[in-house]
PDB file of C-alpha atoms (C1' of nucleotides) in Angstrom:
ATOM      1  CA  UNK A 175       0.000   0.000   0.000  1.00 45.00           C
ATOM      2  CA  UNK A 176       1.408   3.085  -0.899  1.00 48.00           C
ATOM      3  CA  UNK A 177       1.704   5.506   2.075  1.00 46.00           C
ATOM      4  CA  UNK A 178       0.079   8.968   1.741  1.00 44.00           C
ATOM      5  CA  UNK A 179       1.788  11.816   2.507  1.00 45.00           C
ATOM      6  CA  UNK A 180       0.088  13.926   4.696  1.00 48.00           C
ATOM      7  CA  UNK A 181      -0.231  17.441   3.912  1.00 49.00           C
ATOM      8  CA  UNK A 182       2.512  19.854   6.211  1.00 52.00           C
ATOM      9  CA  UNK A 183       0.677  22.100   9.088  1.00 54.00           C
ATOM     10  CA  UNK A 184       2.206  25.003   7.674  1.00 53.00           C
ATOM     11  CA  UNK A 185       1.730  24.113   4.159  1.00 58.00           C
ATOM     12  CA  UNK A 186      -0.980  27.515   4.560  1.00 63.00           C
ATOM     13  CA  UNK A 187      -3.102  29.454   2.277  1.00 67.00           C
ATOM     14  CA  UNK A 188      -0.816  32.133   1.339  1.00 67.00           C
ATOM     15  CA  UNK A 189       2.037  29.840   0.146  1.00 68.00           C
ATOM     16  CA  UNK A 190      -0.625  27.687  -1.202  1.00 69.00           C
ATOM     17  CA  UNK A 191      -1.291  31.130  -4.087  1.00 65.00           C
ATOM     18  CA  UNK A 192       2.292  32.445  -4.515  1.00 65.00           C
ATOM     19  CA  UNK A 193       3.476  28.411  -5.640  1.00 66.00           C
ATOM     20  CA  UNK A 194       0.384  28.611  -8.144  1.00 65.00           C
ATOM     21  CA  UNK A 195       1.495  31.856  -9.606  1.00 61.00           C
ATOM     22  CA  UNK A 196       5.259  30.521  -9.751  1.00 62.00           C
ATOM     23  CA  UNK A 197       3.779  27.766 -11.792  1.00 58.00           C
ATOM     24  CA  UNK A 198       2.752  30.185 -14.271  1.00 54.00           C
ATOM     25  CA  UNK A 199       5.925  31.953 -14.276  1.00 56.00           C
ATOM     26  CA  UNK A 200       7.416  28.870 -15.725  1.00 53.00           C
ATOM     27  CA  UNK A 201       5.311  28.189 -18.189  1.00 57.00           C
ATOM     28  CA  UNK A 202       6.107  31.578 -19.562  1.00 56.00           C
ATOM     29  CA  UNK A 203       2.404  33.348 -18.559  1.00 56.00           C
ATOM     30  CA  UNK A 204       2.086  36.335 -17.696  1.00 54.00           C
ATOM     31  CA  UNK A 205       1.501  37.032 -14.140  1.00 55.00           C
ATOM     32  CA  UNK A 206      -2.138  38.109 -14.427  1.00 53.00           C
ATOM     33  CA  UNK A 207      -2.644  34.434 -16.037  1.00 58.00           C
ATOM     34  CA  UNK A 208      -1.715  32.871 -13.826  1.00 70.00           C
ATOM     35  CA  UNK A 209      -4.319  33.184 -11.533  1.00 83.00           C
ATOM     36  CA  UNK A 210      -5.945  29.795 -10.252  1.00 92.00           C
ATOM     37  CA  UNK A 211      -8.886  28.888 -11.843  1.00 93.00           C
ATOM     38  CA  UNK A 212     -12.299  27.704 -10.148  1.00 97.00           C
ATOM     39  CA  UNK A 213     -11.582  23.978  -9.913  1.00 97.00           C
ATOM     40  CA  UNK A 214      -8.268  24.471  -8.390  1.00 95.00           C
ATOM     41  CA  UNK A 215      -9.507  26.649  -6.127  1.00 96.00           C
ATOM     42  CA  UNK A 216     -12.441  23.984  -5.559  1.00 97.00           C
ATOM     43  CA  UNK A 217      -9.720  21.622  -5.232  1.00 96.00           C
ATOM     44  CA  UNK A 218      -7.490  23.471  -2.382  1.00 96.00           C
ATOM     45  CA  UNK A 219     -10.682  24.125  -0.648  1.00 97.00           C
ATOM     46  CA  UNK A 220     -11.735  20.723  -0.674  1.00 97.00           C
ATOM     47  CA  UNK A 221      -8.290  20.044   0.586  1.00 95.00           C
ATOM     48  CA  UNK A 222      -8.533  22.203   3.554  1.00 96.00           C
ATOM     49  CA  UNK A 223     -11.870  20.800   4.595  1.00 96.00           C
ATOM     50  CA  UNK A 224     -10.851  17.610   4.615  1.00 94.00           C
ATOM     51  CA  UNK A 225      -7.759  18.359   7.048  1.00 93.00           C
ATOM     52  CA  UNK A 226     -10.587  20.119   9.154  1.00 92.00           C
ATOM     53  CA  UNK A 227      -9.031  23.434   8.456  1.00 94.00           C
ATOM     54  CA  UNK A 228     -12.219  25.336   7.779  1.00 96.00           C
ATOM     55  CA  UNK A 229     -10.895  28.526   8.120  1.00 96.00           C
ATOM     56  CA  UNK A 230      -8.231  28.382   5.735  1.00 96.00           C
ATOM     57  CA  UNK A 231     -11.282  27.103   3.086  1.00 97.00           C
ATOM     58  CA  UNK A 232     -13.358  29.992   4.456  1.00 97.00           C
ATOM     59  CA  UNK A 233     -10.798  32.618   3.770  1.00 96.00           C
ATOM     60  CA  UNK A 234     -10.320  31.292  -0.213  1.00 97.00           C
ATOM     61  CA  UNK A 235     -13.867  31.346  -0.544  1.00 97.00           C
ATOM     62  CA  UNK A 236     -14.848  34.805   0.799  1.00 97.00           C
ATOM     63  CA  UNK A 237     -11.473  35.790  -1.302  1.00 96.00           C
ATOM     64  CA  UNK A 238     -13.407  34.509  -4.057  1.00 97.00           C
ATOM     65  CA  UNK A 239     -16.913  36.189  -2.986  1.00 97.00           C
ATOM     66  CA  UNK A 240     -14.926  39.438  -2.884  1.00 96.00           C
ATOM     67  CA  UNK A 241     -13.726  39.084  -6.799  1.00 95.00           C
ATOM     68  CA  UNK A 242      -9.872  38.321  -5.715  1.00 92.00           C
ATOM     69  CA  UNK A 243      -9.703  35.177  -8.662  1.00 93.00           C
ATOM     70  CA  UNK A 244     -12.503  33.722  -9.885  1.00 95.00           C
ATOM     71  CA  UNK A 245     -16.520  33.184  -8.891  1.00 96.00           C
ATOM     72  CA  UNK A 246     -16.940  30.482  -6.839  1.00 97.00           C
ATOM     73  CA  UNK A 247     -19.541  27.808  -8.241  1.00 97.00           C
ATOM     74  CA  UNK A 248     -21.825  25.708  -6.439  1.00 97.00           C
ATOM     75  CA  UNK A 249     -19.615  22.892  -6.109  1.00 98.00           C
ATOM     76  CA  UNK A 250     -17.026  25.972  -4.011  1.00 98.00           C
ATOM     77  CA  UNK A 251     -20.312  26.694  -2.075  1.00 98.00           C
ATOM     78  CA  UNK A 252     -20.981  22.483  -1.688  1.00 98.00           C
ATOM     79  CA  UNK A 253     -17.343  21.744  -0.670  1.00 98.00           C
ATOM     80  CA  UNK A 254     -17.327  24.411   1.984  1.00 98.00           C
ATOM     81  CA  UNK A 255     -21.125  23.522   3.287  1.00 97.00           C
ATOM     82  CA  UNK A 256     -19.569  20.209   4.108  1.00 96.00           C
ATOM     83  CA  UNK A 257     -16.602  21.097   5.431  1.00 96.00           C
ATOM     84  CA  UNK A 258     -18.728  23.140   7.894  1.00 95.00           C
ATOM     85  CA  UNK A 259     -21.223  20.606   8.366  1.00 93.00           C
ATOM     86  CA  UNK A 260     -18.535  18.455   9.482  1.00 91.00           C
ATOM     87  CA  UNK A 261     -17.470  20.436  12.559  1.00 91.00           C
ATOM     88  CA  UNK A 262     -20.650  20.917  13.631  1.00 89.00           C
ATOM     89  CA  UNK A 263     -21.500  24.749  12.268  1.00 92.00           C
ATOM     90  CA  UNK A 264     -24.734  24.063  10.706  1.00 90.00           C
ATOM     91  CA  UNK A 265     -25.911  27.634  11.126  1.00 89.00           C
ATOM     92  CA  UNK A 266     -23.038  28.939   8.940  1.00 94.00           C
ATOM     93  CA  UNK A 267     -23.844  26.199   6.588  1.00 95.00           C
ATOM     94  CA  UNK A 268     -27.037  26.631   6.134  1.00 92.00           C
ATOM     95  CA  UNK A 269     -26.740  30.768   5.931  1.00 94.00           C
ATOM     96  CA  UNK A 270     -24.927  29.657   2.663  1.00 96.00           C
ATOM     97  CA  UNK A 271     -27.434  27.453   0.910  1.00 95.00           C
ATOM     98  CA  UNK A 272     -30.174  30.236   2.093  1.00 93.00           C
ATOM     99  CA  UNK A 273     -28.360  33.243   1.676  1.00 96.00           C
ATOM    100  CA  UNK A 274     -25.004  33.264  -0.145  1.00 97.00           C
ATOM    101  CA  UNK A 275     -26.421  31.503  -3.138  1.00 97.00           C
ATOM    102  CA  UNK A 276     -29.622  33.425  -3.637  1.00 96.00           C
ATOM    103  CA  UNK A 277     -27.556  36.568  -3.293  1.00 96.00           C
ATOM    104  CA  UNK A 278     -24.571  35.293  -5.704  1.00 96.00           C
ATOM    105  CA  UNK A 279     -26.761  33.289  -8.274  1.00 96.00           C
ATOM    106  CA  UNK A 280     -25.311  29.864  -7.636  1.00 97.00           C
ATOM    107  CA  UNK A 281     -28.706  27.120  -7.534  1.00 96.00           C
ATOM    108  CA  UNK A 282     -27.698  24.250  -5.423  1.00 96.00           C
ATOM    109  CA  UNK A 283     -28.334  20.979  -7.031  1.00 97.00           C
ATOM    110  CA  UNK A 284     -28.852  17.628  -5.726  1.00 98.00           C
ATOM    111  CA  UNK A 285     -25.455  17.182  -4.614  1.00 98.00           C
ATOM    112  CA  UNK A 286     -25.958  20.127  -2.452  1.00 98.00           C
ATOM    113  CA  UNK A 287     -29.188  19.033  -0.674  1.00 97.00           C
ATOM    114  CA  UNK A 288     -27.974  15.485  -0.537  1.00 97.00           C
ATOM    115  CA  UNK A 289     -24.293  16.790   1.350  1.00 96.00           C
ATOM    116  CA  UNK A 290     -27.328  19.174   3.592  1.00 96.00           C
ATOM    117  CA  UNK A 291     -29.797  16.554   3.823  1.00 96.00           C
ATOM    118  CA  UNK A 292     -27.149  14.307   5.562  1.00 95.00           C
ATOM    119  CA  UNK A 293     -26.432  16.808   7.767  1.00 93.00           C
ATOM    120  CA  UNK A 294     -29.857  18.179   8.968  1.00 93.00           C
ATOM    121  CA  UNK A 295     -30.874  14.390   9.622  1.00 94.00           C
ATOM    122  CA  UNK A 296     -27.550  13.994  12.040  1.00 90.00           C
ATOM    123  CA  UNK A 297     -28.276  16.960  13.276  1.00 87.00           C
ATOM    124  CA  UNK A 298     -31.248  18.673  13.701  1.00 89.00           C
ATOM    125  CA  UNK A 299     -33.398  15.110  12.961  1.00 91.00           C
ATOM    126  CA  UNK A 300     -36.516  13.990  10.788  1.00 92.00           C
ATOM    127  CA  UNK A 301     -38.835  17.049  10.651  1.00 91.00           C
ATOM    128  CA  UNK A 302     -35.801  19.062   9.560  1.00 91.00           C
ATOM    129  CA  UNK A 303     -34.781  17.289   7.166  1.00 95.00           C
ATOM    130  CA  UNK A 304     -38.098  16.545   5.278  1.00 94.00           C
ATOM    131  CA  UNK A 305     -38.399  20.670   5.325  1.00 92.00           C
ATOM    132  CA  UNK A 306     -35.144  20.774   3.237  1.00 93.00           C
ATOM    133  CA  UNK A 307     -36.562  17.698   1.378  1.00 96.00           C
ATOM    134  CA  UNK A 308     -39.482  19.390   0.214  1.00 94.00           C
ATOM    135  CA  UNK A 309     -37.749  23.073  -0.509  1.00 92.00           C
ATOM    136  CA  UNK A 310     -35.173  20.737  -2.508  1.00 95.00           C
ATOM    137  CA  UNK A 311     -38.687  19.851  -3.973  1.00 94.00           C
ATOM    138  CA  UNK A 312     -40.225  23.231  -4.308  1.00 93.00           C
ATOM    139  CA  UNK A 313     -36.786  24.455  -5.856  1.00 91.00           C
ATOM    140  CA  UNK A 314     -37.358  22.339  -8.743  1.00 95.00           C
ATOM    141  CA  UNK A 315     -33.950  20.047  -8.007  1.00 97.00           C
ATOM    142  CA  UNK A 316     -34.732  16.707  -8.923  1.00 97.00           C
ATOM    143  CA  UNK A 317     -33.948  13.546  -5.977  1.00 98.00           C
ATOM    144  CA  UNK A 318     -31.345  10.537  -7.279  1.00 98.00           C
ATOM    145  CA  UNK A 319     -31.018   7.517  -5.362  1.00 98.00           C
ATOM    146  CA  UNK A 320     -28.243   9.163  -3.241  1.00 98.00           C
ATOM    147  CA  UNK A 321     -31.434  11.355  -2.103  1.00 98.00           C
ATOM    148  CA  UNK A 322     -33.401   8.599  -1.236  1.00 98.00           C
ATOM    149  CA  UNK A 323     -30.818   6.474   0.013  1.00 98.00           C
ATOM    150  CA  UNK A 324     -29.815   9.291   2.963  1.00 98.00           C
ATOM    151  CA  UNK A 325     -33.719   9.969   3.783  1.00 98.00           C
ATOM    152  CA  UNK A 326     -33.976   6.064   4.594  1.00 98.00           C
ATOM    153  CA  UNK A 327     -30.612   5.558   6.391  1.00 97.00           C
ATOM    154  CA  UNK A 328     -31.836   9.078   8.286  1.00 97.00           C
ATOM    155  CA  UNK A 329     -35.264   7.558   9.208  1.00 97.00           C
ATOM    156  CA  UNK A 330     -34.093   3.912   9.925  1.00 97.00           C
ATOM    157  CA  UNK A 331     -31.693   5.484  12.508  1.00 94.00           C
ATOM    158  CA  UNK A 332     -34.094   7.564  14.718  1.00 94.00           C
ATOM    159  CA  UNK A 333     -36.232   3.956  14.740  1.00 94.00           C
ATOM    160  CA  UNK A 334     -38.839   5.672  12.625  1.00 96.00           C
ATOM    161  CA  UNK A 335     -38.823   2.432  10.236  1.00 97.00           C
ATOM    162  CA  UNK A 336     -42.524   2.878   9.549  1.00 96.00           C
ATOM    163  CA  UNK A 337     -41.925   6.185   8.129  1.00 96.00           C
ATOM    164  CA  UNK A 338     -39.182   5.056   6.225  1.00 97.00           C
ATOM    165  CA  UNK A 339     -41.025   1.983   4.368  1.00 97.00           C
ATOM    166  CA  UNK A 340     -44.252   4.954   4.154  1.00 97.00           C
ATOM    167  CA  UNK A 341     -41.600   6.916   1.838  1.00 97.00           C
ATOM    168  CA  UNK A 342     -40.594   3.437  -0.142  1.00 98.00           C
ATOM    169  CA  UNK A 343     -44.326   3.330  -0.716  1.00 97.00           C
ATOM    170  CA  UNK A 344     -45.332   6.717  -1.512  1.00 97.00           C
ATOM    171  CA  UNK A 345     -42.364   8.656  -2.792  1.00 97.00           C
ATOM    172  CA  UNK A 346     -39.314   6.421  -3.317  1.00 98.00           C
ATOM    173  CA  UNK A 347     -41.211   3.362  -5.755  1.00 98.00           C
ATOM    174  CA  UNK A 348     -43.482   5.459  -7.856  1.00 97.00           C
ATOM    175  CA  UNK A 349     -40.483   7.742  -8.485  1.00 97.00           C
ATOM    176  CA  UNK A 350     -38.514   4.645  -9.784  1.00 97.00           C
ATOM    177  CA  UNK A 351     -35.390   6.428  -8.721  1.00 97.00           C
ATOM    178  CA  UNK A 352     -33.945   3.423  -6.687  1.00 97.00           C
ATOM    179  CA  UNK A 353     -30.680   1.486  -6.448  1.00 97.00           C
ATOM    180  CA  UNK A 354     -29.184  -1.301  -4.945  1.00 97.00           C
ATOM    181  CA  UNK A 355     -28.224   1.537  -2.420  1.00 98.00           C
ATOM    182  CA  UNK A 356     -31.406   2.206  -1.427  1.00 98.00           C
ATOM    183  CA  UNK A 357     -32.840  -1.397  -1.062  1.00 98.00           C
ATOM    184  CA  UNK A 358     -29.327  -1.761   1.528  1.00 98.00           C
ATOM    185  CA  UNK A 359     -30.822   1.002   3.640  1.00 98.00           C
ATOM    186  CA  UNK A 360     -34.335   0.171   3.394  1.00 98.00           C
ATOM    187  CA  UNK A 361     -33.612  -4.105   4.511  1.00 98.00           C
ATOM    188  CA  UNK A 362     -30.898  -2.830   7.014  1.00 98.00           C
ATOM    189  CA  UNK A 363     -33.220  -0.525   9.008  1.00 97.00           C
ATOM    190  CA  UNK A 364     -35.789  -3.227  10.061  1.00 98.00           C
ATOM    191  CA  UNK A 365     -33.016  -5.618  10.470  1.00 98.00           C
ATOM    192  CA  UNK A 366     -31.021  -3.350  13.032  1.00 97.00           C
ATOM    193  CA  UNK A 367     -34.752  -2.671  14.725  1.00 96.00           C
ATOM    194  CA  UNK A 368     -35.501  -6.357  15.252  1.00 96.00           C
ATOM    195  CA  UNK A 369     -38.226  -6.463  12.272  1.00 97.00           C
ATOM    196  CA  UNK A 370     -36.101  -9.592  10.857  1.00 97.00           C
ATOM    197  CA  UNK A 371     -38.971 -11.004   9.505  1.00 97.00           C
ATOM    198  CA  UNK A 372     -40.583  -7.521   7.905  1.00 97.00           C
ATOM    199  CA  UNK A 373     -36.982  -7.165   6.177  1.00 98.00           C
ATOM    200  CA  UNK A 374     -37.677 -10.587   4.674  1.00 97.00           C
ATOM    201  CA  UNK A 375     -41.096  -9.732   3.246  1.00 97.00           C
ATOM    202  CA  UNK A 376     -39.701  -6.448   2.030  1.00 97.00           C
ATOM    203  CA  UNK A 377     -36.887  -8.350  -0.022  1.00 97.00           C
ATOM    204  CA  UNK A 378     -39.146 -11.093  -1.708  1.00 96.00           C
ATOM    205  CA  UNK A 379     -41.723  -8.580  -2.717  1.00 96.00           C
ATOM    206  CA  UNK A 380     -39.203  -6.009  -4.194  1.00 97.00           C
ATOM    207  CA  UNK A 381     -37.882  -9.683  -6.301  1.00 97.00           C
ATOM    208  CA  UNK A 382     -41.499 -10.339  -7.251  1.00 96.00           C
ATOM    209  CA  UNK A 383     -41.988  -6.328  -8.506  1.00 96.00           C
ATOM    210  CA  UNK A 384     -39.133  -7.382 -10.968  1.00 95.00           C
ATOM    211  CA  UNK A 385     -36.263  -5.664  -8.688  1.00 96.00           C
ATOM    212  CA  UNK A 386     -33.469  -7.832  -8.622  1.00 95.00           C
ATOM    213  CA  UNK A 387     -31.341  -7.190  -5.789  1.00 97.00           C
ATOM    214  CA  UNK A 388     -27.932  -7.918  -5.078  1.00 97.00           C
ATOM    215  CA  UNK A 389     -25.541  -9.825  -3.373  1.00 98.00           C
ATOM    216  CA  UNK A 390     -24.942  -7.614  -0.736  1.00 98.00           C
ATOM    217  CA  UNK A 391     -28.707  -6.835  -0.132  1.00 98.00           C
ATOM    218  CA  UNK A 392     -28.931 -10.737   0.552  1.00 98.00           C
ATOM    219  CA  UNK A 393     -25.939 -10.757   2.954  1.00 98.00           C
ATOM    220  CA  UNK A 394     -27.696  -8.256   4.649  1.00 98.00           C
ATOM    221  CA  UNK A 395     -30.483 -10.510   5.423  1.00 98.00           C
ATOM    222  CA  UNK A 396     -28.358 -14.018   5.507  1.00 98.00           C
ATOM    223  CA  UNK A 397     -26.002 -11.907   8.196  1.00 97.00           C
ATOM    224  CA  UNK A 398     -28.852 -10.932  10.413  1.00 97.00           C
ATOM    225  CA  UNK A 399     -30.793 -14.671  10.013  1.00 97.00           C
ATOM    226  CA  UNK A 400     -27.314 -15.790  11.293  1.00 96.00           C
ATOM    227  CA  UNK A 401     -27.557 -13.736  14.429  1.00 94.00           C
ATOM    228  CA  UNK A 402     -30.400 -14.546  15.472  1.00 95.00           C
ATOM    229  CA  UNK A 403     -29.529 -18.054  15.253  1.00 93.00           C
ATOM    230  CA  UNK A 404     -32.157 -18.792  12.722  1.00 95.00           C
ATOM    231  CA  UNK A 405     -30.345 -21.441  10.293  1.00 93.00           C
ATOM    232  CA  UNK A 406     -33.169 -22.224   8.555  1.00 94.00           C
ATOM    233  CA  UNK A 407     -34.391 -19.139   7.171  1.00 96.00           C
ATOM    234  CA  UNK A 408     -30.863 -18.495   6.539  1.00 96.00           C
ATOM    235  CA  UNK A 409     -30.674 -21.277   4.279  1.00 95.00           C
ATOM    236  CA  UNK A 410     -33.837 -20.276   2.818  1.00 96.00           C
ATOM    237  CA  UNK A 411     -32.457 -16.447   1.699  1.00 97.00           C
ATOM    238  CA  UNK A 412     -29.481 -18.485   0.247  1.00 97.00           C
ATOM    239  CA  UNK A 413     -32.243 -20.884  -1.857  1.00 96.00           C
ATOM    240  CA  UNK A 414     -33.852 -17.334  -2.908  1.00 96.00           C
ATOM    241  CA  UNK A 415     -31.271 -15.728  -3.850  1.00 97.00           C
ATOM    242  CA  UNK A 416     -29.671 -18.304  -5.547  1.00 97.00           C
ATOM    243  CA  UNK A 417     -32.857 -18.708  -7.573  1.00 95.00           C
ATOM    244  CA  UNK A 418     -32.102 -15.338  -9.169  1.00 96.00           C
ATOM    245  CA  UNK A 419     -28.795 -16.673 -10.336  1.00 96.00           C
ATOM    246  CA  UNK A 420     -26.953 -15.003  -7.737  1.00 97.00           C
ATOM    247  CA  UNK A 421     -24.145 -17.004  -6.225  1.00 95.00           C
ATOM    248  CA  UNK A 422     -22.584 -16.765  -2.308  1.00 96.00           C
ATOM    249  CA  UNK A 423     -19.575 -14.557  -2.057  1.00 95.00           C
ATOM    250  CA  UNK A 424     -16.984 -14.368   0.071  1.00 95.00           C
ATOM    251  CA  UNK A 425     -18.870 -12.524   2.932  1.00 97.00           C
ATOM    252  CA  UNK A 426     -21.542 -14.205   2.091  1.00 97.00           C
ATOM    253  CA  UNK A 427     -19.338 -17.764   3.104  1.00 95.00           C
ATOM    254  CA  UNK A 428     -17.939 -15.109   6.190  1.00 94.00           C
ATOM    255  CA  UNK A 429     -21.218 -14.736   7.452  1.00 95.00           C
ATOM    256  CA  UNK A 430     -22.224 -18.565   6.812  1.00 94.00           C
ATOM    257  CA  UNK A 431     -19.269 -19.928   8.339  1.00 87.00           C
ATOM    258  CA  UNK A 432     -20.358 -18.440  12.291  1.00 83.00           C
ATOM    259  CA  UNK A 433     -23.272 -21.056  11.843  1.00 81.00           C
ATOM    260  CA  UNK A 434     -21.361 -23.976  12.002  1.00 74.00           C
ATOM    261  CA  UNK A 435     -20.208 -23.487  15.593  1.00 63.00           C
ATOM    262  CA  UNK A 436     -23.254 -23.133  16.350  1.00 51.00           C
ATOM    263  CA  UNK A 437     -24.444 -26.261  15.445  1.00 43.00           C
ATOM    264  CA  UNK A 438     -26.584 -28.263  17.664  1.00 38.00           C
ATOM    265  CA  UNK A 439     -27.254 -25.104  19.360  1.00 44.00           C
ATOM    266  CA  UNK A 440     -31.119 -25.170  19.484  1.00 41.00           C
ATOM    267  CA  UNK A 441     -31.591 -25.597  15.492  1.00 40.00           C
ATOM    268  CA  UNK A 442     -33.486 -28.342  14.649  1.00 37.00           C
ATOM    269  CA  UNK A 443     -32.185 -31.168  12.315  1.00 41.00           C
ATOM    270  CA  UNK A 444     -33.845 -30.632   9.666  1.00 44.00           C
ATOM    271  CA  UNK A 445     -32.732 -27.159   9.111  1.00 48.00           C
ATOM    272  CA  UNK A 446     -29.591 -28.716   9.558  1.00 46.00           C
ATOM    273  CA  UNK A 447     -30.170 -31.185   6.915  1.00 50.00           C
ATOM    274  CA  UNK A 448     -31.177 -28.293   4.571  1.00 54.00           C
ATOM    275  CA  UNK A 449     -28.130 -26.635   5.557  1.00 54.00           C
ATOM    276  CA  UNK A 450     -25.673 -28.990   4.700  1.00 51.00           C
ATOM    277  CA  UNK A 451     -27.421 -29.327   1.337  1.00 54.00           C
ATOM    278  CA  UNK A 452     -27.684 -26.204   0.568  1.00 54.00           C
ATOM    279  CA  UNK A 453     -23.408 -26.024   1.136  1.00 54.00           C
ATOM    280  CA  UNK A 454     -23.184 -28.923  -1.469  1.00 50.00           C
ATOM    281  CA  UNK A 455     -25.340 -27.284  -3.881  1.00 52.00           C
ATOM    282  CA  UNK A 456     -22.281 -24.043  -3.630  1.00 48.00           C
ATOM    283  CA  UNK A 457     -19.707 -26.118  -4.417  1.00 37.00           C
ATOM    284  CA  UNK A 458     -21.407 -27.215  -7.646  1.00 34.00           C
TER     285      UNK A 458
ATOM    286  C1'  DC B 185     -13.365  19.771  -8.449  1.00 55.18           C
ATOM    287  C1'  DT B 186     -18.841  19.018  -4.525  1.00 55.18           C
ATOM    288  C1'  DA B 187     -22.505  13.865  -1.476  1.00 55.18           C
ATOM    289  C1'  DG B 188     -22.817   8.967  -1.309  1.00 55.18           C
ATOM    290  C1'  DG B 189     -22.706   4.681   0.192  1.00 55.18           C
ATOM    291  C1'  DG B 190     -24.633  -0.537   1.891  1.00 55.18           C
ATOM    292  C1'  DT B 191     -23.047  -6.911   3.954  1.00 55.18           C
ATOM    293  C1'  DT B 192     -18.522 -10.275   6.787  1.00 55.18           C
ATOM    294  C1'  DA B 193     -13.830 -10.216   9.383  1.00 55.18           C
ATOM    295  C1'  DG B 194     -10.275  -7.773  12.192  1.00 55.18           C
TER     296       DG B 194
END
DNA sequence: CTAGGGTTAG
């Protein structure tokens, strides 16, 4: 693995400029060329969030607000909502989706509100975030799956799994803006909230609507089954899913392979039975 | 160039 080299402390905004411009200079621009343009900017910013040095990122972007280089573009405004979202300044971050983009022209788009969404749901919970969903909505930005993906993950993990399969229903299936993504969040939820069985019935009815999901939406289920102890209806999402022409894959064998020391546990033979011939039919 | 990713193990 190659090692990464982490970026120097010092390594600061100021020198960060004057080595772009002596870039330039060799190339043979002139000086007023050699100005960065918006994705490096974007870039350095990006940087500086990432290392948690929000300020640093603040200063290039209100350098750009002022005119000093370029405009910055939504994905400026995106990078630095983040960054801010991260530390926990959700005020500031929102004041830019509200008020810095109205006033400098720059419509969020779904990458925005998805990068906001996240937030509000971590932070400010479900009511919040459904407001932002809905001015996301009203603001004519279209969901993806990424969208849908962060509403169930942000419902399943304040317990509100009703809500969340209410969404499936109403918003997230008719839209027929859904991924393999989405199905993860939407089997994991009732799985983590000891609706095993629910998760179950949610899988074989999205495989009868003509969704075919994948191998990591079945571990999902075969993992949890295997917690619980219950062999059989593990063996049973491996029948299913191999019925679709899916075949076990490493985690799925992972996840398997806890249930044989269990054996004998309280599992009835005959799941046992099943079991074992279900493992033949793999090797096949 | 911006979000965002899901299962096992350790």
């Amino acid at each position: 693995m190659p090692q990464r080299k982490s970026v120097p402390e010092e390594f600061a905004y100021g020198q960060m400029i004057d080595s772009l411009c002596k870039v330039g200079r060799h190339n043979g621009a002139a000086q007023s060329q050699c100005k960065p343009d918006v994705i490096t900017l974007n870039t350095i910013i990006s940087g500086f969030c990432r290392m948690g040095r929000i300020e640093e990122a603040l200063k290039i972007m209100n350098d750009m607000l002022m005119g000093k280089f370029t405009s910055p573009n939504a994905v400026t405004l995106t990078t630095v909502i983040c960054g801010m979202l991260n530390v926990g300044r959700i005020r500031e971050a929102l004041d830019l989706l509200h008020k810095v983009m109205p006033e400098k022209g720059v419509r969020p788009g779904v990458v925005t509100y998805n990068a906001v969404l996240r937030g509000i749901f971590k932070l400010y919970g479900e009511s919040k975030a459904i407001e932002v969903f809905s001015s996301m909505e009203s603001d004519g930005v279209l969901a993806n799956s990424t969208t849908y993906t962060i509403i169930v993950d942000g419902l399943c993990e304040s317990n509100q799994i009703e809500e969340a399969k209410r969404f499936w229903d109403d918003v997230i299936w008719p839209s027929n803006i859904h991924d393999d993504f989405v199905y993860a969040a939407i089997l994991k939820g009732p799985c983590q909230s000891g609706k095993f069985n629910e998760a179950c019935n949610f899988l074989y009815e999205l495989v009868d609507c003509g969704v075919s999901p994948n191998i990591v939406n079945y571990n999902i289920l075969i993992d949890r089954a295997c917690k619980l102890g219950l062999k059989a209806e593990a063996c049973q999402i491996v029948g299913e899913m191999r019925k679709t022409g899916l075949t076990a894959d490493a985690v799925t064998w992972r996840i398997l392979d806890k249930l044989h020391g269990n054996v004998g546990k309280q599992v009835c033979v005959s799941a046992n039975a099943q079991f074992e011939e279900g493992l033949q039919e793999f090797y096949c």
